[in-house]
Amino acid sequence: GQQVMQIPQYQHVQEGEDFTTYCNSSTTLSNIQWYKQRPGGHPVFLIQLVKSGEVKKQKRLTFQFGEAKKNSSLHITATQTTDVGTYFCAPPLVGNNRKLIWGLGTSLAVNP
Amino acid sequence: NAGVTQTPKFRVLKTGQSMTLLCAQDMNHEYMYWYRQDPGMGLRLIHYSVGEGTTAKGEVPDGYNVSRLKKQNFLLGLESAAPSQTSVYFCASSYFLDPTYEQYFGPGTRLTVT
């Protein structure tokens, strides 16, 4: 079945270092969403990418959608302690845009 | 706007007991979802609904039932709880005209089955 893999599973950085998480799909995607979940919290929508090769920025966060629409990445520049949490990519199930397939997430820890 | 609320926040059940988790949203969303999240795992879809009076199975529906009698409420039932159902349960909703398909999540219910 359709699968999505995220790497790395965990990442420990010093505050101020950059961070990148990658999401790879077994199938070509129509779009992909990214969510952030703080420890003890619930997932919160960050962004949706739709177009091949699309790059979107939100302050220190840069999201990319691969040219083949089978992979995506999230890059955080100069991490802060407020970036701590788990980042999930969640593309829709092929043929049903309303059902999401969730990656296992990348847990980010930031040392002050 | 309260957004998506879940009741209760915590619950401990004994094996074989039943319970109902309530999800309510005040955003007039058509789509509603129930997920479970286990340690180190992503979210797994249990059941979902595309509108009042409709429900459909997700990827892990066994042992759960749902009902959507009112548009704003989505109930998740456990008829005979098992320790394997110990998890954090999240409800989410989305608006059918939203082109981003963003899902809005409730705060979660932590369920322990002993």
PDB file of C-alpha atoms in Angstrom:
ATOM      1  CA  GLY A   1       0.000   0.000   0.000  1.00  0.00           C
ATOM      2  CA  GLN A   2       0.873   3.645  -0.150  1.00  0.00           C
ATOM      3  CA  GLN A   3       3.641   4.528   2.273  1.00  0.00           C
ATOM      4  CA  VAL A   4       5.545   7.582   3.393  1.00  0.00           C
ATOM      5  CA  MET A   5       8.904   7.556   5.133  1.00  0.00           C
ATOM      6  CA  GLN A   6      10.465  10.352   7.112  1.00  0.00           C
ATOM      7  CA  ILE A   7      14.125  10.670   7.971  1.00  0.00           C
ATOM      8  CA  PRO A   8      15.687  11.141  10.381  1.00  0.00           C
ATOM      9  CA  GLN A   9      13.464   9.802  13.133  1.00  0.00           C
ATOM     10  CA  TYR A  10      15.213  11.933  15.761  1.00  0.00           C
ATOM     11  CA  GLN A  11      17.452  14.962  15.595  1.00  0.00           C
ATOM     12  CA  HIS A  12      19.290  16.737  18.375  1.00  0.00           C
ATOM     13  CA  VAL A  13      20.722  20.159  17.578  1.00  0.00           C
ATOM     14  CA  GLN A  14      22.282  23.061  19.397  1.00  0.00           C
ATOM     15  CA  GLU A  15      20.249  26.222  19.351  1.00  0.00           C
ATOM     16  CA  GLY A  16      21.229  28.207  16.288  1.00  0.00           C
ATOM     17  CA  GLU A  17      22.047  25.173  14.134  1.00  0.00           C
ATOM     18  CA  ASP A  18      20.021  24.316  11.068  1.00  0.00           C
ATOM     19  CA  PHE A  19      17.703  21.313  10.808  1.00  0.00           C
ATOM     20  CA  THR A  20      16.246  19.390   7.880  1.00  0.00           C
ATOM     21  CA  THR A  21      13.736  16.558   7.729  1.00  0.00           C
ATOM     22  CA  TYR A  22      12.931  14.592   4.596  1.00  0.00           C
ATOM     23  CA  CYS A  23       9.755  12.875   3.507  1.00  0.00           C
ATOM     24  CA  ASN A  24       9.717  10.221   0.772  1.00  0.00           C
ATOM     25  CA  SER A  25       6.645   8.687  -0.798  1.00  0.00           C
ATOM     26  CA  SER A  26       6.228   5.388  -2.603  1.00  0.00           C
ATOM     27  CA  THR A  27       3.804   7.047  -5.011  1.00  0.00           C
ATOM     28  CA  THR A  28       3.484  10.314  -6.904  1.00  0.00           C
ATOM     29  CA  LEU A  29       1.541  12.783  -4.807  1.00  0.00           C
ATOM     30  CA  SER A  30      -1.075  15.383  -5.642  1.00  0.00           C
ATOM     31  CA  ASN A  31      -0.013  17.472  -2.682  1.00  0.00           C
ATOM     32  CA  ILE A  32       1.601  17.156   0.734  1.00  0.00           C
ATOM     33  CA  GLN A  33       0.878  18.711   4.084  1.00  0.00           C
ATOM     34  CA  TRP A  34       3.224  19.348   6.998  1.00  0.00           C
ATOM     35  CA  TYR A  35       2.190  19.449  10.640  1.00  0.00           C
ATOM     36  CA  LYS A  36       3.980  20.204  13.893  1.00  0.00           C
ATOM     37  CA  GLN A  37       3.178  18.567  17.206  1.00  0.00           C
ATOM     38  CA  ARG A  38       4.644  20.016  20.380  1.00  0.00           C
ATOM     39  CA  PRO A  39       5.371  17.576  23.234  1.00  0.00           C
ATOM     40  CA  GLY A  40       2.067  16.696  24.901  1.00  0.00           C
ATOM     41  CA  GLY A  41       0.139  18.644  22.285  1.00  0.00           C
ATOM     42  CA  HIS A  42      -1.832  18.005  19.163  1.00  0.00           C
ATOM     43  CA  PRO A  43      -0.788  18.298  15.497  1.00  0.00           C
ATOM     44  CA  VAL A  44      -1.021  21.769  14.039  1.00  0.00           C
ATOM     45  CA  PHE A  45      -1.114  22.427  10.306  1.00  0.00           C
ATOM     46  CA  LEU A  46       1.908  24.258   8.932  1.00  0.00           C
ATOM     47  CA  ILE A  47       1.565  24.254   5.163  1.00  0.00           C
ATOM     48  CA  GLN A  48       0.404  22.484   2.021  1.00  0.00           C
ATOM     49  CA  LEU A  49       2.556  22.092  -1.107  1.00  0.00           C
ATOM     50  CA  VAL A  50       0.905  21.387  -4.428  1.00  0.00           C
ATOM     51  CA  LYS A  51       3.128  22.230  -7.389  1.00  0.00           C
ATOM     52  CA  SER A  52       6.131  20.313  -8.654  1.00  0.00           C
ATOM     53  CA  GLY A  53       9.326  21.964  -7.387  1.00  0.00           C
ATOM     54  CA  GLU A  54       7.380  24.326  -5.148  1.00  0.00           C
ATOM     55  CA  VAL A  55       9.280  26.175  -2.416  1.00  0.00           C
ATOM     56  CA  LYS A  56       7.461  28.030   0.353  1.00  0.00           C
ATOM     57  CA  LYS A  57       8.894  29.945   3.275  1.00  0.00           C
ATOM     58  CA  GLN A  58       7.462  30.766   6.657  1.00  0.00           C
ATOM     59  CA  LYS A  59       9.983  32.907   8.529  1.00  0.00           C
ATOM     60  CA  ARG A  60      12.825  30.465   9.341  1.00  0.00           C
ATOM     61  CA  LEU A  61      11.028  27.435   7.868  1.00  0.00           C
ATOM     62  CA  THR A  62      11.496  26.473   4.209  1.00  0.00           C
ATOM     63  CA  PHE A  63       9.340  23.780   2.641  1.00  0.00           C
ATOM     64  CA  GLN A  64      10.111  22.101  -0.674  1.00  0.00           C
ATOM     65  CA  PHE A  65       8.172  19.724  -2.908  1.00  0.00           C
ATOM     66  CA  GLY A  66      10.251  17.586  -5.229  1.00  0.00           C
ATOM     67  CA  GLU A  67      10.153  17.914  -8.989  1.00  0.00           C
ATOM     68  CA  ALA A  68       8.730  14.403  -9.293  1.00  0.00           C
ATOM     69  CA  LYS A  69       6.235  15.091  -6.470  1.00  0.00           C
ATOM     70  CA  LYS A  70       7.433  12.025  -4.576  1.00  0.00           C
ATOM     71  CA  ASN A  71       9.434  13.754  -1.870  1.00  0.00           C
ATOM     72  CA  SER A  72       9.417  16.824   0.282  1.00  0.00           C
ATOM     73  CA  SER A  73      11.595  18.504   2.864  1.00  0.00           C
ATOM     74  CA  LEU A  74      11.349  20.952   5.727  1.00  0.00           C
ATOM     75  CA  HIS A  75      14.388  23.041   6.596  1.00  0.00           C
ATOM     76  CA  ILE A  76      14.631  25.213   9.700  1.00  0.00           C
ATOM     77  CA  THR A  77      17.329  27.871   9.760  1.00  0.00           C
ATOM     78  CA  ALA A  78      18.928  28.810  13.082  1.00  0.00           C
ATOM     79  CA  THR A  79      16.769  26.639  15.310  1.00  0.00           C
ATOM     80  CA  GLN A  80      15.258  28.024  18.492  1.00  0.00           C
ATOM     81  CA  THR A  81      13.911  26.216  21.546  1.00  0.00           C
ATOM     82  CA  THR A  82      10.420  27.036  20.321  1.00  0.00           C
ATOM     83  CA  ASP A  83      11.041  24.708  17.359  1.00  0.00           C
ATOM     84  CA  VAL A  84      11.056  21.653  19.630  1.00  0.00           C
ATOM     85  CA  GLY A  85       8.467  19.074  18.633  1.00  0.00           C
ATOM     86  CA  THR A  86       7.692  16.409  16.087  1.00  0.00           C
ATOM     87  CA  TYR A  87       7.274  17.335  12.452  1.00  0.00           C
ATOM     88  CA  PHE A  88       5.008  15.164  10.334  1.00  0.00           C
ATOM     89  CA  CYS A  89       4.534  15.046   6.621  1.00  0.00           C
ATOM     90  CA  ALA A  90       1.083  13.893   5.581  1.00  0.00           C
ATOM     91  CA  PRO A  91       0.237  13.416   1.934  1.00  0.00           C
ATOM     92  CA  PRO A  92      -3.276  12.425   0.942  1.00  0.00           C
ATOM     93  CA  LEU A  93      -4.183   8.881   0.064  1.00  0.00           C
ATOM     94  CA  VAL A  94      -4.071   8.488  -3.706  1.00  0.00           C
ATOM     95  CA  GLY A  95      -7.624   8.814  -4.940  1.00  0.00           C
ATOM     96  CA  ASN A  96      -8.948  10.350  -1.725  1.00  0.00           C
ATOM     97  CA  ASN A  97      -7.649  13.801  -0.906  1.00  0.00           C
ATOM     98  CA  ARG A  98      -9.493  13.878   2.392  1.00  0.00           C
ATOM     99  CA  LYS A  99      -7.629  10.941   3.937  1.00  0.00           C
ATOM    100  CA  LEU A 100      -4.045  11.556   4.966  1.00  0.00           C
ATOM    101  CA  ILE A 101      -1.183   9.093   5.176  1.00  0.00           C
ATOM    102  CA  TRP A 102       1.009  10.114   8.088  1.00  0.00           C
ATOM    103  CA  GLY A 103       4.738   9.621   8.310  1.00  0.00           C
ATOM    104  CA  LEU A 104       6.229   8.571  11.663  1.00  0.00           C
ATOM    105  CA  GLY A 105       7.549  12.072  12.110  1.00  0.00           C
ATOM    106  CA  THR A 106      10.908  13.583  12.974  1.00  0.00           C
ATOM    107  CA  SER A 107      11.357  14.543  16.607  1.00  0.00           C
ATOM    108  CA  LEU A 108      13.486  17.640  17.036  1.00  0.00           C
ATOM    109  CA  ALA A 109      15.242  18.451  20.298  1.00  0.00           C
ATOM    110  CA  VAL A 110      17.046  21.768  20.664  1.00  0.00           C
ATOM    111  CA  ASN A 111      19.708  22.334  23.312  1.00  0.00           C
ATOM    112  CA  PRO A 112      19.807  25.940  24.500  1.00  0.00           C
TER     113      PRO A 112
ATOM    114  CA  ASN B   1     -14.636  29.841  18.642  1.00  0.00           C
ATOM    115  CA  ALA B   2     -13.626  26.831  20.712  1.00  0.00           C
ATOM    116  CA  GLY B   3     -12.477  24.963  17.597  1.00  0.00           C
ATOM    117  CA  VAL B   4     -12.354  21.219  18.188  1.00  0.00           C
ATOM    118  CA  THR B   5     -12.988  19.955  21.706  1.00  0.00           C
ATOM    119  CA  GLN B   6     -12.722  16.432  23.073  1.00  0.00           C
ATOM    120  CA  THR B   7     -14.295  14.868  26.136  1.00  0.00           C
ATOM    121  CA  PRO B   8     -12.898  13.424  28.361  1.00  0.00           C
ATOM    122  CA  LYS B   9      -9.229  14.441  28.467  1.00  0.00           C
ATOM    123  CA  PHE B  10      -8.136  11.360  30.415  1.00  0.00           C
ATOM    124  CA  ARG B  11      -9.734   8.018  31.167  1.00  0.00           C
ATOM    125  CA  VAL B  12      -8.709   4.715  32.699  1.00  0.00           C
ATOM    126  CA  LEU B  13     -10.760   1.659  31.786  1.00  0.00           C
ATOM    127  CA  LYS B  14     -10.635  -1.953  32.812  1.00  0.00           C
ATOM    128  CA  THR B  15     -10.526  -4.625  30.141  1.00  0.00           C
ATOM    129  CA  GLY B  16     -14.012  -5.319  28.868  1.00  0.00           C
ATOM    130  CA  GLN B  17     -15.517  -1.983  29.882  1.00  0.00           C
ATOM    131  CA  SER B  18     -17.106   0.301  27.343  1.00  0.00           C
ATOM    132  CA  MET B  19     -16.909   4.036  26.822  1.00  0.00           C
ATOM    133  CA  THR B  20     -17.680   6.803  24.361  1.00  0.00           C
ATOM    134  CA  LEU B  21     -15.353   9.619  23.389  1.00  0.00           C
ATOM    135  CA  LEU B  22     -17.016  12.823  22.264  1.00  0.00           C
ATOM    136  CA  CYS B  23     -15.651  15.211  19.687  1.00  0.00           C
ATOM    137  CA  ALA B  24     -17.340  18.530  19.014  1.00  0.00           C
ATOM    138  CA  GLN B  25     -16.446  21.273  16.527  1.00  0.00           C
ATOM    139  CA  ASP B  26     -17.998  24.706  16.125  1.00  0.00           C
ATOM    140  CA  MET B  27     -16.506  25.551  12.725  1.00  0.00           C
ATOM    141  CA  ASN B  28     -19.321  24.011  10.658  1.00  0.00           C
ATOM    142  CA  HIS B  29     -16.868  21.527   9.114  1.00  0.00           C
ATOM    143  CA  GLU B  30     -18.219  18.686   7.023  1.00  0.00           C
ATOM    144  CA  TYR B  31     -15.357  16.261   7.493  1.00  0.00           C
ATOM    145  CA  MET B  32     -14.443  14.738  10.831  1.00  0.00           C
ATOM    146  CA  TYR B  33     -11.857  12.127  11.758  1.00  0.00           C
ATOM    147  CA  TRP B  34     -10.786   9.929  14.639  1.00  0.00           C
ATOM    148  CA  TYR B  35      -7.110   9.014  14.926  1.00  0.00           C
ATOM    149  CA  ARG B  36      -5.064   7.117  17.433  1.00  0.00           C
ATOM    150  CA  GLN B  37      -1.440   7.871  18.198  1.00  0.00           C
ATOM    151  CA  ASP B  38       0.888   5.422  19.897  1.00  0.00           C
ATOM    152  CA  PRO B  39       4.424   6.192  21.156  1.00  0.00           C
ATOM    153  CA  GLY B  40       6.857   6.715  18.308  1.00  0.00           C
ATOM    154  CA  MET B  41       4.113   6.355  15.756  1.00  0.00           C
ATOM    155  CA  GLY B  42       2.377   8.663  13.402  1.00  0.00           C
ATOM    156  CA  LEU B  43      -1.351   9.045  13.429  1.00  0.00           C
ATOM    157  CA  ARG B  44      -3.502   6.164  12.295  1.00  0.00           C
ATOM    158  CA  LEU B  45      -7.011   6.792  11.045  1.00  0.00           C
ATOM    159  CA  ILE B  46      -9.728   4.827  12.840  1.00  0.00           C
ATOM    160  CA  HIS B  47     -12.920   6.130  11.245  1.00  0.00           C
ATOM    161  CA  TYR B  48     -13.986   9.261   9.470  1.00  0.00           C
ATOM    162  CA  SER B  49     -17.126  11.037   8.322  1.00  0.00           C
ATOM    163  CA  VAL B  50     -17.788  13.184   5.272  1.00  0.00           C
ATOM    164  CA  GLY B  51     -21.026  14.597   6.610  1.00  0.00           C
ATOM    165  CA  GLU B  52     -23.883  14.257   9.047  1.00  0.00           C
ATOM    166  CA  GLY B  53     -25.216  10.719   9.107  1.00  0.00           C
ATOM    167  CA  THR B  54     -22.248   9.212   7.258  1.00  0.00           C
ATOM    168  CA  THR B  55     -19.267   7.253   8.531  1.00  0.00           C
ATOM    169  CA  ALA B  56     -16.496   5.236   6.913  1.00  0.00           C
ATOM    170  CA  LYS B  57     -13.680   2.978   8.061  1.00  0.00           C
ATOM    171  CA  GLY B  58     -10.092   4.083   8.231  1.00  0.00           C
ATOM    172  CA  GLU B  59      -7.006   1.898   8.469  1.00  0.00           C
ATOM    173  CA  VAL B  60      -7.522   0.566  12.033  1.00  0.00           C
ATOM    174  CA  PRO B  61     -11.312   0.359  12.626  1.00  0.00           C
ATOM    175  CA  ASP B  62     -11.531  -2.960  14.488  1.00  0.00           C
ATOM    176  CA  GLY B  63     -12.860  -2.670  18.034  1.00  0.00           C
ATOM    177  CA  TYR B  64     -14.311   0.807  17.456  1.00  0.00           C
ATOM    178  CA  ASN B  65     -17.639   2.185  16.318  1.00  0.00           C
ATOM    179  CA  VAL B  66     -18.612   5.740  15.451  1.00  0.00           C
ATOM    180  CA  SER B  67     -21.685   7.856  14.941  1.00  0.00           C
ATOM    181  CA  ARG B  68     -22.309  11.288  13.453  1.00  0.00           C
ATOM    182  CA  LEU B  69     -25.899  12.135  14.276  1.00  0.00           C
ATOM    183  CA  LYS B  70     -25.231  15.867  14.308  1.00  0.00           C
ATOM    184  CA  LYS B  71     -22.865  17.756  12.020  1.00  0.00           C
ATOM    185  CA  GLN B  72     -20.911  19.223  14.915  1.00  0.00           C
ATOM    186  CA  ASN B  73     -20.403  15.985  16.858  1.00  0.00           C
ATOM    187  CA  PHE B  74     -18.486  12.801  16.124  1.00  0.00           C
ATOM    188  CA  LEU B  75     -18.596  10.007  18.705  1.00  0.00           C
ATOM    189  CA  LEU B  76     -16.095   7.177  19.042  1.00  0.00           C
ATOM    190  CA  GLY B  77     -17.205   4.102  20.952  1.00  0.00           C
ATOM    191  CA  LEU B  78     -15.270   1.239  22.453  1.00  0.00           C
ATOM    192  CA  GLU B  79     -17.684  -1.605  23.188  1.00  0.00           C
ATOM    193  CA  SER B  80     -15.257  -3.891  25.013  1.00  0.00           C
ATOM    194  CA  ALA B  81     -11.959  -2.196  25.779  1.00  0.00           C
ATOM    195  CA  ALA B  82      -8.683  -4.095  25.393  1.00  0.00           C
ATOM    196  CA  PRO B  83      -5.173  -3.152  26.580  1.00  0.00           C
ATOM    197  CA  SER B  84      -4.163  -2.774  22.907  1.00  0.00           C
ATOM    198  CA  GLN B  85      -6.500   0.209  22.766  1.00  0.00           C
ATOM    199  CA  THR B  86      -4.371   2.144  25.235  1.00  0.00           C
ATOM    200  CA  SER B  87      -3.465   5.197  23.217  1.00  0.00           C
ATOM    201  CA  VAL B  88      -3.964   8.903  22.698  1.00  0.00           C
ATOM    202  CA  TYR B  89      -7.038   9.593  20.600  1.00  0.00           C
ATOM    203  CA  PHE B  90      -7.280  12.691  18.465  1.00  0.00           C
ATOM    204  CA  CYS B  91     -10.299  14.048  16.714  1.00  0.00           C
ATOM    205  CA  ALA B  92      -9.910  16.341  13.733  1.00  0.00           C
ATOM    206  CA  SER B  93     -12.142  18.214  11.326  1.00  0.00           C
ATOM    207  CA  SER B  94     -11.777  19.927   7.980  1.00  0.00           C
ATOM    208  CA  TYR B  95     -13.819  22.175   5.705  1.00  0.00           C
ATOM    209  CA  PHE B  96     -14.810  20.666   2.378  1.00  0.00           C
ATOM    210  CA  LEU B  97     -14.235  23.913   0.447  1.00  0.00           C
ATOM    211  CA  ASP B  98     -10.789  24.500   1.927  1.00  0.00           C
ATOM    212  CA  PRO B  99      -8.316  23.842  -0.934  1.00  0.00           C
ATOM    213  CA  THR B 100      -5.511  23.115   1.516  1.00  0.00           C
ATOM    214  CA  TYR B 101      -7.489  20.292   3.165  1.00  0.00           C
ATOM    215  CA  GLU B 102      -6.109  21.509   6.497  1.00  0.00           C
ATOM    216  CA  GLN B 103      -7.199  19.364   9.415  1.00  0.00           C
ATOM    217  CA  TYR B 104      -7.907  20.999  12.773  1.00  0.00           C
ATOM    218  CA  PHE B 105      -7.184  18.823  15.763  1.00  0.00           C
ATOM    219  CA  GLY B 106      -8.641  18.594  19.221  1.00  0.00           C
ATOM    220  CA  PRO B 107      -6.409  18.380  22.324  1.00  0.00           C
ATOM    221  CA  GLY B 108      -6.656  14.596  22.543  1.00  0.00           C
ATOM    222  CA  THR B 109      -7.939  11.987  24.983  1.00  0.00           C
ATOM    223  CA  ARG B 110      -5.433   9.826  26.838  1.00  0.00           C
ATOM    224  CA  LEU B 111      -6.963   6.402  27.360  1.00  0.00           C
ATOM    225  CA  THR B 112      -5.408   3.653  29.455  1.00  0.00           C
ATOM    226  CA  VAL B 113      -6.914   0.175  29.484  1.00  0.00           C
ATOM    227  CA  THR B 114      -5.721  -2.057  32.325  1.00  0.00           C
TER     228      THR B 114
END
